[in-house]
Short mmCIF file of C-alpha atoms in Angstrom, two decimals:
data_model
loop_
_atom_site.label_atom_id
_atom_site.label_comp_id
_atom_site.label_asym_id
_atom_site.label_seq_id
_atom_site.Cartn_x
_atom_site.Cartn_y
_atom_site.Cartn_z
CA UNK A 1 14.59 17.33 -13.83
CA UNK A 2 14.33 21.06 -13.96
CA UNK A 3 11.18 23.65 -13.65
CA UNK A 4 10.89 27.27 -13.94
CA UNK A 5 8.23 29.32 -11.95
CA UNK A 6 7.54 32.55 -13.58
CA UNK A 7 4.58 34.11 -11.82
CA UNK A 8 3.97 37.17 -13.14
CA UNK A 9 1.90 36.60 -16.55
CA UNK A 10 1.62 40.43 -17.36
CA UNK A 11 3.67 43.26 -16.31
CA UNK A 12 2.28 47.03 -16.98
CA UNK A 13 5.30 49.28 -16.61
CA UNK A 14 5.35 52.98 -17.57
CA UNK A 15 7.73 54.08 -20.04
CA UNK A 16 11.48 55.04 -18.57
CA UNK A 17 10.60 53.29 -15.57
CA UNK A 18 12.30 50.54 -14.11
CA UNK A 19 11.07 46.54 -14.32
CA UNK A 20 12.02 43.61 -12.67
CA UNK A 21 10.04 40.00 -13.97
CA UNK A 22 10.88 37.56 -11.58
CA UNK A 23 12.14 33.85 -12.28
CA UNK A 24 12.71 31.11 -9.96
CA UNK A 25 13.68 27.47 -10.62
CA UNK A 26 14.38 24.15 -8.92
CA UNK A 27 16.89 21.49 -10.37
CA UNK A 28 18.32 18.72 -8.43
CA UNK A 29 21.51 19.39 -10.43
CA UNK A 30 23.59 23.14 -11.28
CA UNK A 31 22.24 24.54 -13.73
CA UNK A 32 22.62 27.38 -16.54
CA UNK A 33 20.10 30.10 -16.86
CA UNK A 34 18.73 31.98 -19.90
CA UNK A 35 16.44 34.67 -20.64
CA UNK A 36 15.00 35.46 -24.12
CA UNK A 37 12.64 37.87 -25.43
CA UNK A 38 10.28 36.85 -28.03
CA UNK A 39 8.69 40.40 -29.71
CA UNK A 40 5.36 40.56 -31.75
CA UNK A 41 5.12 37.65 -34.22
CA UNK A 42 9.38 36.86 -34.38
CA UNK A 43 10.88 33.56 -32.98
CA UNK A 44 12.95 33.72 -29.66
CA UNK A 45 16.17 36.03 -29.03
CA UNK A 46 18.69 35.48 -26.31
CA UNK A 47 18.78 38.55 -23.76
CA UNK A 48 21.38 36.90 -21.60
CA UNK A 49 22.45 33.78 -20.00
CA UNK A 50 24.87 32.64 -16.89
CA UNK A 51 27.18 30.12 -17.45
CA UNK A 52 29.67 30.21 -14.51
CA UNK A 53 31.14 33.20 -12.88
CA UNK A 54 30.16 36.15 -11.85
CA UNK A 55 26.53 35.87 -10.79
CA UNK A 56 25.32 39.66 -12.17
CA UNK A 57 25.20 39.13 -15.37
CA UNK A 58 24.37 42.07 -18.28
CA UNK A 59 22.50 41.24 -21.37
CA UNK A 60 21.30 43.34 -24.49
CA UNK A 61 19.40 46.46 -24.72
CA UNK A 62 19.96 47.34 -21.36
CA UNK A 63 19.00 44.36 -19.31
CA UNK A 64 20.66 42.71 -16.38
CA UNK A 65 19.79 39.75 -14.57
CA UNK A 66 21.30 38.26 -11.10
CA UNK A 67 21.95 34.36 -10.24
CA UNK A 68 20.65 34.17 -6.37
CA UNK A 69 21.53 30.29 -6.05
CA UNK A 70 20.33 30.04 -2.52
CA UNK A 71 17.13 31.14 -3.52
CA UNK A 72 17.23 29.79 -6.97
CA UNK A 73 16.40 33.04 -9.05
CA UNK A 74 17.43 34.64 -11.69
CA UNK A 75 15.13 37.90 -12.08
CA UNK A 76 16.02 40.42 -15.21
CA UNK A 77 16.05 43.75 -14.42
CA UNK A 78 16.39 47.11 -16.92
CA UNK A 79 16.72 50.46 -15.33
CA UNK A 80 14.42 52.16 -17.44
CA UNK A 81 12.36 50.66 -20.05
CA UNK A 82 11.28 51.74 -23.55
CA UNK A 83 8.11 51.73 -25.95
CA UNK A 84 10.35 48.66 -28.03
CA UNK A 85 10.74 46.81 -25.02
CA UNK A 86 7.20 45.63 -25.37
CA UNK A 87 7.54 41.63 -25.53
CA UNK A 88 7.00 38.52 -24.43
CA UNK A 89 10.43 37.38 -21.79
CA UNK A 90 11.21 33.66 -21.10
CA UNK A 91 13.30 32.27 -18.83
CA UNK A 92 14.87 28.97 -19.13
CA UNK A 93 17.22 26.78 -17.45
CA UNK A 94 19.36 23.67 -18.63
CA UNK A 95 21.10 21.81 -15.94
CA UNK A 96 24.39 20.74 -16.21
CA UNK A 97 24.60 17.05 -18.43
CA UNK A 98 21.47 17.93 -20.02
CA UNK A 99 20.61 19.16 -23.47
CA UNK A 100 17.29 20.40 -23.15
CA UNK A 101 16.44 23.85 -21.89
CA UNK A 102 13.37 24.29 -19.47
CA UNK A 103 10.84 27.29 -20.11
CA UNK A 104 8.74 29.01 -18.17
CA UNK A 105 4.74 30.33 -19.11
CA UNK A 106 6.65 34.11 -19.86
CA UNK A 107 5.86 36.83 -18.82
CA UNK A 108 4.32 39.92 -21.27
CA UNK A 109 5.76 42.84 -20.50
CA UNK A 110 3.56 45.88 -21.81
CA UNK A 111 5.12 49.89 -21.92
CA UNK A 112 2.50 52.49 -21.47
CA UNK A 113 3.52 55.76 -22.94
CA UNK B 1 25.48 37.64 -37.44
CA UNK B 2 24.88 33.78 -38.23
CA UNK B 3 21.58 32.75 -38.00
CA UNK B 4 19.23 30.08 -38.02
CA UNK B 5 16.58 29.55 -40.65
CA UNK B 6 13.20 28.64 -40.91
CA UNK B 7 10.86 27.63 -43.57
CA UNK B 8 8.09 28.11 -44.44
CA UNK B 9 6.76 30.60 -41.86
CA UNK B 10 3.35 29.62 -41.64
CA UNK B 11 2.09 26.13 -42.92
CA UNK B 12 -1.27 25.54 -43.35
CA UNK B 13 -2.30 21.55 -43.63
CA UNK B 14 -5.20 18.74 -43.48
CA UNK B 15 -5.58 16.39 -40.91
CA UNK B 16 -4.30 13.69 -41.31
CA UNK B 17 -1.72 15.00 -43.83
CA UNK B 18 2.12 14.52 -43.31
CA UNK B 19 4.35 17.98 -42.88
CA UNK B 20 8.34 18.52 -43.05
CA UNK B 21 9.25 21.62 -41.27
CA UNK B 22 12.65 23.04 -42.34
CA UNK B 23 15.57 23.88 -40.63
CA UNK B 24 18.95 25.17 -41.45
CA UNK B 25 21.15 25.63 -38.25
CA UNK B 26 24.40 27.85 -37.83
CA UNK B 27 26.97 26.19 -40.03
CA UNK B 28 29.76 25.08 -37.45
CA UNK B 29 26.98 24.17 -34.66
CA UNK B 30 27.08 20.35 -34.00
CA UNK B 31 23.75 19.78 -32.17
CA UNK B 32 20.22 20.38 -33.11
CA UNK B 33 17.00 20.84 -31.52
CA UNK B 34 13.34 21.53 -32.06
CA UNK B 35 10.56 22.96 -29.62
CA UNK B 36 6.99 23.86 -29.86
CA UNK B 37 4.66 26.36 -28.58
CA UNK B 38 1.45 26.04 -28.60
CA UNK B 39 -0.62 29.23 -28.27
CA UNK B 40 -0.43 31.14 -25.15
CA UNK B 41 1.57 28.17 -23.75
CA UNK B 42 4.91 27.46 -22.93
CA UNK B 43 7.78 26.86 -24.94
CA UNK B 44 8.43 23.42 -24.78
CA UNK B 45 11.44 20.29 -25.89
CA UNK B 46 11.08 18.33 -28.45
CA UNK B 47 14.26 16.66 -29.41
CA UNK B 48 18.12 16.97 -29.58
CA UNK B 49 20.02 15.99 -32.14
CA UNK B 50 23.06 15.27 -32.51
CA UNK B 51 26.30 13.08 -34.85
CA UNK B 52 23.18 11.71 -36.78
CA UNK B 53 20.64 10.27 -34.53
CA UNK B 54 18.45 11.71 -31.58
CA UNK B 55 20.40 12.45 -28.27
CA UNK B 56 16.80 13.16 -26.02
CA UNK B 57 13.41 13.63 -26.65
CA UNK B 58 10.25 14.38 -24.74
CA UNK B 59 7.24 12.01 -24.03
CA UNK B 60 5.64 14.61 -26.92
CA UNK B 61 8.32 13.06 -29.96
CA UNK B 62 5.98 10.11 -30.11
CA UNK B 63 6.39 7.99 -33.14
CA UNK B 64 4.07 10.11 -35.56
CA UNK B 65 7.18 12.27 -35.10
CA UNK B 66 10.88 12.16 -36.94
CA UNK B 67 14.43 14.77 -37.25
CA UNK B 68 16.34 13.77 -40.10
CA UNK B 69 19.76 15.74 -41.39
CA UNK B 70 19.36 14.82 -45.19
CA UNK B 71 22.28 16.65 -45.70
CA UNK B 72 25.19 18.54 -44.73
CA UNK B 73 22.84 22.38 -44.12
CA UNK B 74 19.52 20.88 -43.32
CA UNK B 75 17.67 19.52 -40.60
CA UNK B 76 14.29 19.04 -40.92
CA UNK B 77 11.11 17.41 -38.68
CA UNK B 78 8.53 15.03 -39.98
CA UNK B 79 5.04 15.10 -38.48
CA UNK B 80 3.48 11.75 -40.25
CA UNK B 81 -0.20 12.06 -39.98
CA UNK B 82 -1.05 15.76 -38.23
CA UNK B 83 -3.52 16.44 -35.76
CA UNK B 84 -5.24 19.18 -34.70
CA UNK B 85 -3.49 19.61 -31.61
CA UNK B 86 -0.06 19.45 -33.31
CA UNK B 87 -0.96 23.37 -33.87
CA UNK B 88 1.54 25.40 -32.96
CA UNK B 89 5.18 27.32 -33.43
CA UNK B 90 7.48 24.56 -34.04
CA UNK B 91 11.15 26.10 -33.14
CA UNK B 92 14.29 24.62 -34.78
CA UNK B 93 17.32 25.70 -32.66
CA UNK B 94 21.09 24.54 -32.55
CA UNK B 95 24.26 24.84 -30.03
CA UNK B 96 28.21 24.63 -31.10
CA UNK B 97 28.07 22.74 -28.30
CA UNK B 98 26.22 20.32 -25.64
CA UNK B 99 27.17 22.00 -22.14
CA UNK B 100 27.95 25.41 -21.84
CA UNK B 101 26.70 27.50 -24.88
CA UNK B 102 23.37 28.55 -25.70
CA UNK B 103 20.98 27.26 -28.31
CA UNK B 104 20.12 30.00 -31.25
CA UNK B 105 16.58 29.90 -32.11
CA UNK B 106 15.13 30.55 -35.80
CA UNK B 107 12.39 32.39 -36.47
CA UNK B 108 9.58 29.41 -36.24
CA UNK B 109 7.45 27.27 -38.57
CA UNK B 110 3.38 28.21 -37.19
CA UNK B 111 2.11 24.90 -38.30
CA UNK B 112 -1.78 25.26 -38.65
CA UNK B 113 -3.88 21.91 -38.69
CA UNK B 114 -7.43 21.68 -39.76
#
């Protein structure tokens, strides 16, 4: 079975600054790793994911995101951050044999002008 | 850019009632899925689908619950007798394949029960 800790509910971040929301996970098995943004009142968008490979990984609009597997994370990152980056941010992880992908609470990221 | 679809967007039903929420997944995608949220929770696994009958489900897909594929676009999921707590975003998704692709969410069903 898989879980996915994401323990920052809200994060303020002025505009054009940088962010980082943090995910961790545990799986007994390897696993893949998703983010996706959900924005006001639309269904869920896939930022990025890791598959295999390379363990920085870059996404849409600017984000980035970084497979740590000994200490199972995978936090996004975006260098500086705009007014339509306002959104709710998942992450979710599927291990490997399994169909099902594993969310965690999100995290609502909020840009103040 | 393929998508999947959703409909209706918001349904609005009695207790008690039976609902079919719509899907129609990315065309050459061979497994299907649905999730719910409920509000200000979690996304969470409903079932998979896939070749016609139901690959995994979650100690939620109880029996009130059903997926169907009807035909060769659709794929839809039957809630027989709602309750109120069945209130939430229902998310239809589907993969082009089981292990290493990622699932394409639609847009979301907000089921409302009262």
């Amino acid at each position: 079975a898989q879980s996915v800790t994401q323990l920052d509910s809200q994060v303020p971040v002025f505009e054009e600054a940088p962010v980082e929301l943090r995910c961790n996970y545990s799986s007994s098995v390897s696993v893949y790793l998703f983010w996706y943004v959900q924005y006001p009142n639309q269904g869920l968008q896939l930022l990025l994911k890791y598959l295999s490979g390379s363990t920085l990984v870059k996404g849409i609009n600017g984000f980035e995101a970084e497979f740590n597997k000994s200490q199972t994370s995978f936090h996004l990152r975006k260098p500086s951050v705009h007014i339509s980056d306002t959104a709710e941010y998942f992450c979710a992880v599927r291990g490997f044999g399994n169909e099902k992908l594993t969310f965690g609470t999100g995290t609502r990221l909020t840009i103040i002008p | 850019e393929p998508e999947v679809t959703q409909t209706p967007s918001h349904q609005v039903t009695q207790m008690g009632q039976e609902v079919i929420l719509r899907c129609v997944p990315i065309s050459n995608h061979l497994y299907f899925y649905w999730y719910r949220q409920i509000l200000g929770q979690k996304v969470e696994f409903l079932v998979s689908f896939y070749n016609n009958e139901i690959s995994e489900k979650s100690e939620i897909f109880d029996d009130q619950f059903s997926v169907e594929r009807p035909d060769g676009s659709n794929f839809t999921l039957k809630i027989r007798s709602t309750k109120l707590e069945d209130s939430a975003m229902y998310f239809c998704a589907s993969s082009e394949n089981r292990l290493n692709t990622e699932a394409f969410f639609g847009q979301g069903t907000r089921l409302t029960v009262v």
